[in-house]
mmCIF file with all atom_site columns, C-alpha atoms in Angstrom:
data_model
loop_
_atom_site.group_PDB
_atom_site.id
_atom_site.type_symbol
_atom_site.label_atom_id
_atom_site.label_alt_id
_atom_site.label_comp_id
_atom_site.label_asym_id
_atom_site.label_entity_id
_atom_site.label_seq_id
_atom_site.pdbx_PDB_ins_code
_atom_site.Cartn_x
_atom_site.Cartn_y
_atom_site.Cartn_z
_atom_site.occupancy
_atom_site.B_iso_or_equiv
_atom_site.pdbx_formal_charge
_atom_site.auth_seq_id
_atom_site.auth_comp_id
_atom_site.auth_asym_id
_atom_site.auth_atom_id
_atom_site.pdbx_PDB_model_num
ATOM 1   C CA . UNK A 1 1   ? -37.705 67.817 108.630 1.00 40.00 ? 1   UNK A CA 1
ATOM 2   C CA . UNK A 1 2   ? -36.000 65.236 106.193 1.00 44.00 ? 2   UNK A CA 1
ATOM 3   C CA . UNK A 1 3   ? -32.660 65.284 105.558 1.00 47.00 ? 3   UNK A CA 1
ATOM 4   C CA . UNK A 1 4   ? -31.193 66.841 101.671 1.00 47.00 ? 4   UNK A CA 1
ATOM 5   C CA . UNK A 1 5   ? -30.334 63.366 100.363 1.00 46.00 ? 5   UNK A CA 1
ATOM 6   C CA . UNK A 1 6   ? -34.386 61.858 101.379 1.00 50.00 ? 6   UNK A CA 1
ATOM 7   C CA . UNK A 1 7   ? -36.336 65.598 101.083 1.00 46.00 ? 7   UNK A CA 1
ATOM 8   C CA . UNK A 1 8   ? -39.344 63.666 99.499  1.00 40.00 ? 8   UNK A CA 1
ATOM 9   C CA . UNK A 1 9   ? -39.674 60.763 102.774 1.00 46.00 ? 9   UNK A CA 1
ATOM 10  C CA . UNK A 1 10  ? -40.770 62.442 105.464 1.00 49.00 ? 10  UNK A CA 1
ATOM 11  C CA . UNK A 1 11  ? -39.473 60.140 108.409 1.00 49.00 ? 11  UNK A CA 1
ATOM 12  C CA . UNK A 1 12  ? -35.886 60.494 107.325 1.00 50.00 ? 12  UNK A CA 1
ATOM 13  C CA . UNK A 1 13  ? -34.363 62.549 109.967 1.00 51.00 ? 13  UNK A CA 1
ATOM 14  C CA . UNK A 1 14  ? -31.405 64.922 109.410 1.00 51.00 ? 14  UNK A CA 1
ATOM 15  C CA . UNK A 1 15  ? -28.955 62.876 111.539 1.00 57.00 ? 15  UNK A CA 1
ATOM 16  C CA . UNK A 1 16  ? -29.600 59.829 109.218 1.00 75.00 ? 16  UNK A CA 1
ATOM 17  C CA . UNK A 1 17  ? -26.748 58.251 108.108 1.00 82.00 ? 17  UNK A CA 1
ATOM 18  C CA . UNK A 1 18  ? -26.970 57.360 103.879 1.00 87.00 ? 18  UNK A CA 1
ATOM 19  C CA . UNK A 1 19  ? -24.762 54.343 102.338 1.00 89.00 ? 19  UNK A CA 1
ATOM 20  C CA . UNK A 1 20  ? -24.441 54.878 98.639  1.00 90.00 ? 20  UNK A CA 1
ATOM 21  C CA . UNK A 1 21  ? -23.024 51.919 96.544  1.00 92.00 ? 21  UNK A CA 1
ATOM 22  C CA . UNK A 1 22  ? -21.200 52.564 93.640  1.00 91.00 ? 22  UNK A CA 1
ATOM 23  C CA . UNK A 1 23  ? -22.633 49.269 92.359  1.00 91.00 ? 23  UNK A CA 1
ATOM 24  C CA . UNK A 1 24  ? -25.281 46.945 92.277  1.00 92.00 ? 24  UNK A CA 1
ATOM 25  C CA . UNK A 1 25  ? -23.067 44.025 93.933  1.00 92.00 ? 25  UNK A CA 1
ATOM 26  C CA . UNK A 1 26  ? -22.072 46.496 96.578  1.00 92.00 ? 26  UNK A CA 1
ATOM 27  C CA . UNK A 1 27  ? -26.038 46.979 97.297  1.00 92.00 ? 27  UNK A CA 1
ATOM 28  C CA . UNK A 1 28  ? -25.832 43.148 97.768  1.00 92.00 ? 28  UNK A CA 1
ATOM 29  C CA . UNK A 1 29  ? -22.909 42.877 99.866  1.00 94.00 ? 29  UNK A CA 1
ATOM 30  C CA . UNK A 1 30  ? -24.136 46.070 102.153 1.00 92.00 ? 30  UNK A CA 1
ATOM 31  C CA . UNK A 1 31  ? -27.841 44.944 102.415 1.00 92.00 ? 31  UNK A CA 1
ATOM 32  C CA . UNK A 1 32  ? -25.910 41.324 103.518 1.00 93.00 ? 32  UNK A CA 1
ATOM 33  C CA . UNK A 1 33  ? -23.585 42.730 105.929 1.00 93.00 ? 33  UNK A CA 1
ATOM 34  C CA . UNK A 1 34  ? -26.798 45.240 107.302 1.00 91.00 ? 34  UNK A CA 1
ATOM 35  C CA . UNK A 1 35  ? -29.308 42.540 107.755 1.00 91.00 ? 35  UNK A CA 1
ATOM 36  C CA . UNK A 1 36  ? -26.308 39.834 109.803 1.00 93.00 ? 36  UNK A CA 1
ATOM 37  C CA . UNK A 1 37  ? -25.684 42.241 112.173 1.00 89.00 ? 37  UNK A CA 1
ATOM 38  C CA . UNK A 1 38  ? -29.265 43.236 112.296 1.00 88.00 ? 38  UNK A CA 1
ATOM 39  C CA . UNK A 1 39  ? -28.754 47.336 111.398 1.00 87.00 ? 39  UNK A CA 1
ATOM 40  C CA . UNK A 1 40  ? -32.366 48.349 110.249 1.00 87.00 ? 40  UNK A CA 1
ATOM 41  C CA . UNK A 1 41  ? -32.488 50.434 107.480 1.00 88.00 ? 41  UNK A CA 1
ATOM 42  C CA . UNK A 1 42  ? -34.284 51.582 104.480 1.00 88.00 ? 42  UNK A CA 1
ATOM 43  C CA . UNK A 1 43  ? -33.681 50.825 100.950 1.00 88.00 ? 43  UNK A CA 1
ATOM 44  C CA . UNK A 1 44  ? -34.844 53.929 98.830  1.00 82.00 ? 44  UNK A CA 1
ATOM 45  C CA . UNK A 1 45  ? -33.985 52.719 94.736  1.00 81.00 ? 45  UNK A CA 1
ATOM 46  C CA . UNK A 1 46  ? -29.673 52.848 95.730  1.00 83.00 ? 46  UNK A CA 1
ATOM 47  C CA . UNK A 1 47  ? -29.368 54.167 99.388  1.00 89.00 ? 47  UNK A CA 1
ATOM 48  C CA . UNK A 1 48  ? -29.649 52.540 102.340 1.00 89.00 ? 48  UNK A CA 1
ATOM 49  C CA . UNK A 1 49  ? -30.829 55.210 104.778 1.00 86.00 ? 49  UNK A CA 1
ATOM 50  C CA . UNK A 1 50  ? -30.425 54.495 108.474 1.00 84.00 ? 50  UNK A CA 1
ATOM 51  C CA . UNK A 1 51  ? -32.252 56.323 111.090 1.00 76.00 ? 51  UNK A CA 1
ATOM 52  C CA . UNK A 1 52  ? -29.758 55.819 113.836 1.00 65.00 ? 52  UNK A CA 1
ATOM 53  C CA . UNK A 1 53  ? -28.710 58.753 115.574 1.00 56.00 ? 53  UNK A CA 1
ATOM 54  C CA . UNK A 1 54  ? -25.355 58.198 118.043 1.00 59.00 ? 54  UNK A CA 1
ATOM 55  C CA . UNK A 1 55  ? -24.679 55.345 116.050 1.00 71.00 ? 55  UNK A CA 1
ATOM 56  C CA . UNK A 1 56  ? -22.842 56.628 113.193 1.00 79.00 ? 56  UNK A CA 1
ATOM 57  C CA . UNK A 1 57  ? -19.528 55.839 113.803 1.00 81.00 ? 57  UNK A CA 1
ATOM 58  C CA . UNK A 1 58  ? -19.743 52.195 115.436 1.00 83.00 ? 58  UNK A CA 1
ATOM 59  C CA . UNK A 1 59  ? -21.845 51.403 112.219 1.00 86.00 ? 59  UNK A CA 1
ATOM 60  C CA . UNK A 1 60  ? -18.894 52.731 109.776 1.00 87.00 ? 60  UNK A CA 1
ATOM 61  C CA . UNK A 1 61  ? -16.304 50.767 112.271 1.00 88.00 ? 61  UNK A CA 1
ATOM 62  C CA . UNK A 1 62  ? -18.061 48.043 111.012 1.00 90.00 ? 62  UNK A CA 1
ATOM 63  C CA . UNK A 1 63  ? -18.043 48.452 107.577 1.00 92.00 ? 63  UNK A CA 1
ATOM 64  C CA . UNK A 1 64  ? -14.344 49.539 107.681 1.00 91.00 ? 64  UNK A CA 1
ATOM 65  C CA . UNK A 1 65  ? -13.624 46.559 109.663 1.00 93.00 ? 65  UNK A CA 1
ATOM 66  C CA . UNK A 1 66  ? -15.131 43.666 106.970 1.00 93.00 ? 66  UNK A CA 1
ATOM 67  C CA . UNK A 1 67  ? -15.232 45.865 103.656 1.00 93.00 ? 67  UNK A CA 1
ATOM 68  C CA . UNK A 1 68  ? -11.536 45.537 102.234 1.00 93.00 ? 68  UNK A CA 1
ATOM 69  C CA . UNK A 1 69  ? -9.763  48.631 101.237 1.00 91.00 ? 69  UNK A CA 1
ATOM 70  C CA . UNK A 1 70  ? -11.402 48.973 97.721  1.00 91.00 ? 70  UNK A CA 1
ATOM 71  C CA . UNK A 1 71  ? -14.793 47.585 98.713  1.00 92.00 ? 71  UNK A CA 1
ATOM 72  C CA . UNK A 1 72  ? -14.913 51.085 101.046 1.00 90.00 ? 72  UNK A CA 1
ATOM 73  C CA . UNK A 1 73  ? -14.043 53.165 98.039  1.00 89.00 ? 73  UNK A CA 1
ATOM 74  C CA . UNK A 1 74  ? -17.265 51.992 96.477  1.00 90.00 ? 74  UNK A CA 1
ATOM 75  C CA . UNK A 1 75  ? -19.876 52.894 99.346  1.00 91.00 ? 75  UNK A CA 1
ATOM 76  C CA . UNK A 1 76  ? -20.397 56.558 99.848  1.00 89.00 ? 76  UNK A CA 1
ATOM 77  C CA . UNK A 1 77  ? -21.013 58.567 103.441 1.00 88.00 ? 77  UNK A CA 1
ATOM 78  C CA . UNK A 1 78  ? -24.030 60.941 103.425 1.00 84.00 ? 78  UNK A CA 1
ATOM 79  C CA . UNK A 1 79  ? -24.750 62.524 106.605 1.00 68.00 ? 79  UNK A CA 1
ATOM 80  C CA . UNK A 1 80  ? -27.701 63.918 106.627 1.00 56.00 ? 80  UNK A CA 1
ATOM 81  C CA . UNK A 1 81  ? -26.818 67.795 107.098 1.00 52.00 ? 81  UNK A CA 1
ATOM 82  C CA . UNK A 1 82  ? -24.103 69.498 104.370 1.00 46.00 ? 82  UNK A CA 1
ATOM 83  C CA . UNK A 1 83  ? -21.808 72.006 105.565 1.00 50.00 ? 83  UNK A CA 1
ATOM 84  C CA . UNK A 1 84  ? -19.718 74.339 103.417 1.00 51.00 ? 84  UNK A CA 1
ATOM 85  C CA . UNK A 1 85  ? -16.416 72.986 104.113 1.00 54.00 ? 85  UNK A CA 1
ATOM 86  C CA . UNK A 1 86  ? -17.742 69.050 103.532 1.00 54.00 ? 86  UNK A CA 1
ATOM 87  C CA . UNK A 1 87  ? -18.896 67.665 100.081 1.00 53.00 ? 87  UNK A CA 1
ATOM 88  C CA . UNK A 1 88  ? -22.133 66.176 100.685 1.00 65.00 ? 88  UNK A CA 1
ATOM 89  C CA . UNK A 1 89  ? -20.686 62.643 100.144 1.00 75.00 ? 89  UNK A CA 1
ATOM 90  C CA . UNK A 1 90  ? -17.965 60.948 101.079 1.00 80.00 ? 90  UNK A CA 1
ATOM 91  C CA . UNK A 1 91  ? -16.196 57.276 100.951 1.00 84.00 ? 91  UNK A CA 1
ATOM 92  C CA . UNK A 1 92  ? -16.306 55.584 104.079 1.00 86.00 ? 92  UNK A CA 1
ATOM 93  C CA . UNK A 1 93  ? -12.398 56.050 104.541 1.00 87.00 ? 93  UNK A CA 1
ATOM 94  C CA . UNK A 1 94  ? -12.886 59.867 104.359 1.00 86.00 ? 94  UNK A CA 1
ATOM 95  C CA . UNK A 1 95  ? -15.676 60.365 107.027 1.00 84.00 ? 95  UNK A CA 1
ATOM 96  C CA . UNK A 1 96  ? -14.074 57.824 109.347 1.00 86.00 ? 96  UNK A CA 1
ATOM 97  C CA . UNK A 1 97  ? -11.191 60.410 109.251 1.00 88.00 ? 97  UNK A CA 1
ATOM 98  C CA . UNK A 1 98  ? -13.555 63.559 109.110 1.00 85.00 ? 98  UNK A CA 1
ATOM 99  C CA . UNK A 1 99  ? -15.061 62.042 112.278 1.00 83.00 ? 99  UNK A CA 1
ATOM 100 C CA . UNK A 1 100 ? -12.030 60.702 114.191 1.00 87.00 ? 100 UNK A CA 1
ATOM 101 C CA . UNK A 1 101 ? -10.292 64.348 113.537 1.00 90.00 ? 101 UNK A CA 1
ATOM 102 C CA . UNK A 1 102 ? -13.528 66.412 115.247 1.00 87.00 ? 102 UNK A CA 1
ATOM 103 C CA . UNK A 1 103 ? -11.339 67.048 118.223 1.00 91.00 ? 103 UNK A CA 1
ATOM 104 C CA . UNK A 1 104 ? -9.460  69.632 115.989 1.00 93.00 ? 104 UNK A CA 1
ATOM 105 C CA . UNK A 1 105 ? -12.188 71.753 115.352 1.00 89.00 ? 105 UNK A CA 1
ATOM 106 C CA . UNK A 1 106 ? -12.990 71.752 118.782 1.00 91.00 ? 106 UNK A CA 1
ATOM 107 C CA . UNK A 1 107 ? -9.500  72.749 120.112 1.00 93.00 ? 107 UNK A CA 1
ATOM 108 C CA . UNK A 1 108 ? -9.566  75.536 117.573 1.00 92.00 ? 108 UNK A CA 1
ATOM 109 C CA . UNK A 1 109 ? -12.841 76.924 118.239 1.00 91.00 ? 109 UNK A CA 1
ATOM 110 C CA . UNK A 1 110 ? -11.506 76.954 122.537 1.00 92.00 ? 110 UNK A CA 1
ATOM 111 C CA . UNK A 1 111 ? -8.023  78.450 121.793 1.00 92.00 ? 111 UNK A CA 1
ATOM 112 C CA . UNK A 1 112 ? -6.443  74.965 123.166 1.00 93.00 ? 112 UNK A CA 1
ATOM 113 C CA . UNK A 1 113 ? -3.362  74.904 121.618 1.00 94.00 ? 113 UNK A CA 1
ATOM 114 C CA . UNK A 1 114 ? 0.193   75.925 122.861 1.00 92.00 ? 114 UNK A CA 1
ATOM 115 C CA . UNK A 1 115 ? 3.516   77.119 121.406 1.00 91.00 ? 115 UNK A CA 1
ATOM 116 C CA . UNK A 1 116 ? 6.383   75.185 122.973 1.00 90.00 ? 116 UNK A CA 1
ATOM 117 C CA . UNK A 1 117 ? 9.934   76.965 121.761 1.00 92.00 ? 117 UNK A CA 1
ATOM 118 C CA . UNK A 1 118 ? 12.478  74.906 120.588 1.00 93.00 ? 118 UNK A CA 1
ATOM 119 C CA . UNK A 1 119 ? 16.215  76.384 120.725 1.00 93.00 ? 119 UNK A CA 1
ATOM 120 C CA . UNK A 1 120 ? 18.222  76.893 117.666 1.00 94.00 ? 120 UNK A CA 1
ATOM 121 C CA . UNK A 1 121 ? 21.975  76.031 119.228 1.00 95.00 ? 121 UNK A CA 1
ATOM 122 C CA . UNK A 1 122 ? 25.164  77.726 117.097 1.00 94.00 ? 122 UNK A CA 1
ATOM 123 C CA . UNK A 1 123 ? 27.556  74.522 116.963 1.00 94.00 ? 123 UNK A CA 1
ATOM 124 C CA . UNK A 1 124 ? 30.828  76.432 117.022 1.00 94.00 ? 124 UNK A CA 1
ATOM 125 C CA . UNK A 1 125 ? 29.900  78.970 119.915 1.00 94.00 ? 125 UNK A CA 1
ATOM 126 C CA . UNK A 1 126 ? 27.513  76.848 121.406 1.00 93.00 ? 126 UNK A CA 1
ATOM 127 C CA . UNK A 1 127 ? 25.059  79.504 122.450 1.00 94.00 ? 127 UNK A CA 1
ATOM 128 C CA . UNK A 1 128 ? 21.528  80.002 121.061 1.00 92.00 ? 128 UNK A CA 1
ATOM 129 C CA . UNK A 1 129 ? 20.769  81.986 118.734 1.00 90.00 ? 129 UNK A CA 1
ATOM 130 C CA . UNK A 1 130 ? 16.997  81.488 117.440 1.00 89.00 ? 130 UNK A CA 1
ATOM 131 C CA . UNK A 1 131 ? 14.453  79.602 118.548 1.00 89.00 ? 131 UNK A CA 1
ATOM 132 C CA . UNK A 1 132 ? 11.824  77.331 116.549 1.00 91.00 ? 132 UNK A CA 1
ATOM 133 C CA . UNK A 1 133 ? 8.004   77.677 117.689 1.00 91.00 ? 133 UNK A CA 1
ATOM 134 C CA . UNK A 1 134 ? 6.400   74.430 117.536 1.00 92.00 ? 134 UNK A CA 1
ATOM 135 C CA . UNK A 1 135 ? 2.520   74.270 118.342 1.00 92.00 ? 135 UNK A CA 1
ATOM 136 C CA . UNK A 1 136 ? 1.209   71.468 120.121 1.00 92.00 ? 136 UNK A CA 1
ATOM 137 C CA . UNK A 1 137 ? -2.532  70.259 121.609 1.00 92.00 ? 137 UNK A CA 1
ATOM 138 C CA . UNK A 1 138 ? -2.192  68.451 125.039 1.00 83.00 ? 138 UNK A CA 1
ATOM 139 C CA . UNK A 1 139 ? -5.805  67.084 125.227 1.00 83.00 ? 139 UNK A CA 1
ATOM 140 C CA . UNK A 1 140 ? -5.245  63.882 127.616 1.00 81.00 ? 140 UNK A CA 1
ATOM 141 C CA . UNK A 1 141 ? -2.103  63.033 125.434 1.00 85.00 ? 141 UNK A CA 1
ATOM 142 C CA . UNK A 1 142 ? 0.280   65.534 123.051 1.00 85.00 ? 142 UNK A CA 1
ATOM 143 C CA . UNK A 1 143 ? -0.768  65.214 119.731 1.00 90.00 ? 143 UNK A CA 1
ATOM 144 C CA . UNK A 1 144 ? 2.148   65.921 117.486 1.00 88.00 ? 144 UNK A CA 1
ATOM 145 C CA . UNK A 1 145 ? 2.722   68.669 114.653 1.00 89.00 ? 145 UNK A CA 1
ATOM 146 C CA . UNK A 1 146 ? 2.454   66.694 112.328 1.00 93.00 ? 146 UNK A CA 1
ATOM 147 C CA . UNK A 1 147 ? -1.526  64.874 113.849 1.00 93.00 ? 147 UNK A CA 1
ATOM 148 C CA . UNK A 1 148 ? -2.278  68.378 114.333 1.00 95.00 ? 148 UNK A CA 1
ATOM 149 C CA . UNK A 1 149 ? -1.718  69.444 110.565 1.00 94.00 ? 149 UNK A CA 1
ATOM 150 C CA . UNK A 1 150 ? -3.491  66.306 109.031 1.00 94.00 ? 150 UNK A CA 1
ATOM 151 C CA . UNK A 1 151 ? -6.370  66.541 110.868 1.00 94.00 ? 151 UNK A CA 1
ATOM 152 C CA . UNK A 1 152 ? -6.718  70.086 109.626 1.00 94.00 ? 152 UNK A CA 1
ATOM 153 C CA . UNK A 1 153 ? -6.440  69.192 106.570 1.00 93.00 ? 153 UNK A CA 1
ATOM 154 C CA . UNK A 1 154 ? -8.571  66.401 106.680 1.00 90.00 ? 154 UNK A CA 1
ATOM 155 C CA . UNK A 1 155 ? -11.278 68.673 107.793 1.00 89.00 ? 155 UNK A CA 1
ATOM 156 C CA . UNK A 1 156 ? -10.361 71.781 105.190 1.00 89.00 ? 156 UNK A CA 1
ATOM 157 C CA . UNK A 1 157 ? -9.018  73.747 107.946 1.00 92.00 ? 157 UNK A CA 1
ATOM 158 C CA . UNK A 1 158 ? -5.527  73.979 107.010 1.00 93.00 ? 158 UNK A CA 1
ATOM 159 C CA . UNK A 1 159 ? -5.808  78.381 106.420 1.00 94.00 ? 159 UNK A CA 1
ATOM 160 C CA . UNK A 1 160 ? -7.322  79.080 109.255 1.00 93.00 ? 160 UNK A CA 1
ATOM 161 C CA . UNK A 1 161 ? -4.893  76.628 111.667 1.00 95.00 ? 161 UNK A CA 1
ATOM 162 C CA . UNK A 1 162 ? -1.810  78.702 109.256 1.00 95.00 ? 162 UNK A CA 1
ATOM 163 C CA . UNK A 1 163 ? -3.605  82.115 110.573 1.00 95.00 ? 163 UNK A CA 1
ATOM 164 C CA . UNK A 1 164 ? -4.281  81.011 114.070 1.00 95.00 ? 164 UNK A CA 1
ATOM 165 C CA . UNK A 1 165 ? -0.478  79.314 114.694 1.00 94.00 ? 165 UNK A CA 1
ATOM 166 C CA . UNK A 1 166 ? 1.238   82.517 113.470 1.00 94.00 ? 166 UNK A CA 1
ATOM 167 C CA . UNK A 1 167 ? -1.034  84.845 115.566 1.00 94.00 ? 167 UNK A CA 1
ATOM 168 C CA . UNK A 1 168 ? -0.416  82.322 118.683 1.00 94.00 ? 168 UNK A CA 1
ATOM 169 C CA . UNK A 1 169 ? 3.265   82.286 117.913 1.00 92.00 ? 169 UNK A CA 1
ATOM 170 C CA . UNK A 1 170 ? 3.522   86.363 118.004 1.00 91.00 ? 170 UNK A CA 1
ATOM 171 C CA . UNK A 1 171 ? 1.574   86.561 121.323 1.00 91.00 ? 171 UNK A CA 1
ATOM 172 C CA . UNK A 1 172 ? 3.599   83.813 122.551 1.00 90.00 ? 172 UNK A CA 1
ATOM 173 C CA . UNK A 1 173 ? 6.682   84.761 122.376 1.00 88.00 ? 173 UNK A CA 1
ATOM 174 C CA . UNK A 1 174 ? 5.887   88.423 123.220 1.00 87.00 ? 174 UNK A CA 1
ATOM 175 C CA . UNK A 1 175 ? 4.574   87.087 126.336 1.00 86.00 ? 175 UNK A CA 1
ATOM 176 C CA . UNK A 1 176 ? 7.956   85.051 126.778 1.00 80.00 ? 176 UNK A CA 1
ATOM 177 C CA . UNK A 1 177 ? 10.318  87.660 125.918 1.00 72.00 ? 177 UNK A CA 1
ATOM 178 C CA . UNK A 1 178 ? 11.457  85.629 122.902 1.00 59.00 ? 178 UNK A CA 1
ATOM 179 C CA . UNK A 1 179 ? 12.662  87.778 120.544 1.00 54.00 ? 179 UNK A CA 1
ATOM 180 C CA . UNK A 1 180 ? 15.304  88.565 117.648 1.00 50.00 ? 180 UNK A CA 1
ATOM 181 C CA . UNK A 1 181 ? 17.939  89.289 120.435 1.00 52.00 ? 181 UNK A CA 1
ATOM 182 C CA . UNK A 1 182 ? 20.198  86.220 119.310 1.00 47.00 ? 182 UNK A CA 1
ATOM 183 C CA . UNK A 1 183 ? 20.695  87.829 115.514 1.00 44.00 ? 183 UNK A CA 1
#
């Protein structure tokens, strides 16, 4: 079945990976850079369409790596299927990070993160009185609070991470015996 961007080509496949210059000098520069390193793809009228499943992201490593900063602005990402929390298109930039955050979704979807509680310390008594729940993924290496919270915004995930931290916080500390006992 073609993909939404190609619907009238029939050989386009759905995990086809669409380059969309903003201009007709980035059409040059991408049709330049895609025949050196000898990508095959197909020019239909603007987009460069390239049938190359699994190689997404080494192609757009690429690109990121010899396109300058505004040259990447100008070339959008279509990737073949549309989802509803993804615009269809996006600038290379944006679905390097959409793809490099994919780990998120999958630690939310498998309950994978963890509340670690933090301490609150009274300065003048010295004893605790509170304690700060911090969440945290440990998925070959601790990503931080602040990793954790881009990538789910990155990926328009940012409500449902709010929902899921404060319902893993609750059952968390109810399972630790961390309550309001210090007030």
């Amino acid at each position: 079945m073609p993909c939404a961007l190609c619907a009238i080509h029939e050989n386009c496949q759905p995990s086809s990976l669409h380059l969309i210059p903003a201009t007709e000098d980035m059409s040059v520069l991408l049709a330049g850079i895609l025949s050196e390193h000898r990508i095959p793809f197909e020019r239909r009228h603007n987009v460069f369409a390239l049938d190359n499943p699994g190689g997404h992201e080494r192609l757009i490593a690429l690109l990121r790596q010899v396109l300058t900063e505004p040259e990447r602005q100008d070339v959008g990402v279509f990737a073949g299927q549309v989802s509803r929390r993804f615009p269809a298109t996006h600038s290379l930039d944006e679905w390097w990070r959409i793809h490099q955050t994919a780990w998120f979704s999958e630690a939310l979807a498998n309950d994978r993160f963890e509340t670690w509680f933090q301490p609150i310390v009274d300065t003048l008594s010295h004893k605790i009185f509170a304690h700060e729940c911090l969440i945290r993924l440990n998925a070959g290496r601790v990503f931080s609070g602040a990793e954790i919270l881009d990538a789910a915004r990155t990926r328009n995930e940012i409500h449902a991470f709010d929902s899921y931290a404060r319902r893993l916080a609750i059952r968390s500390a109810a399972k630790q015996s961390i309550t309001d006992k210090y007030s």
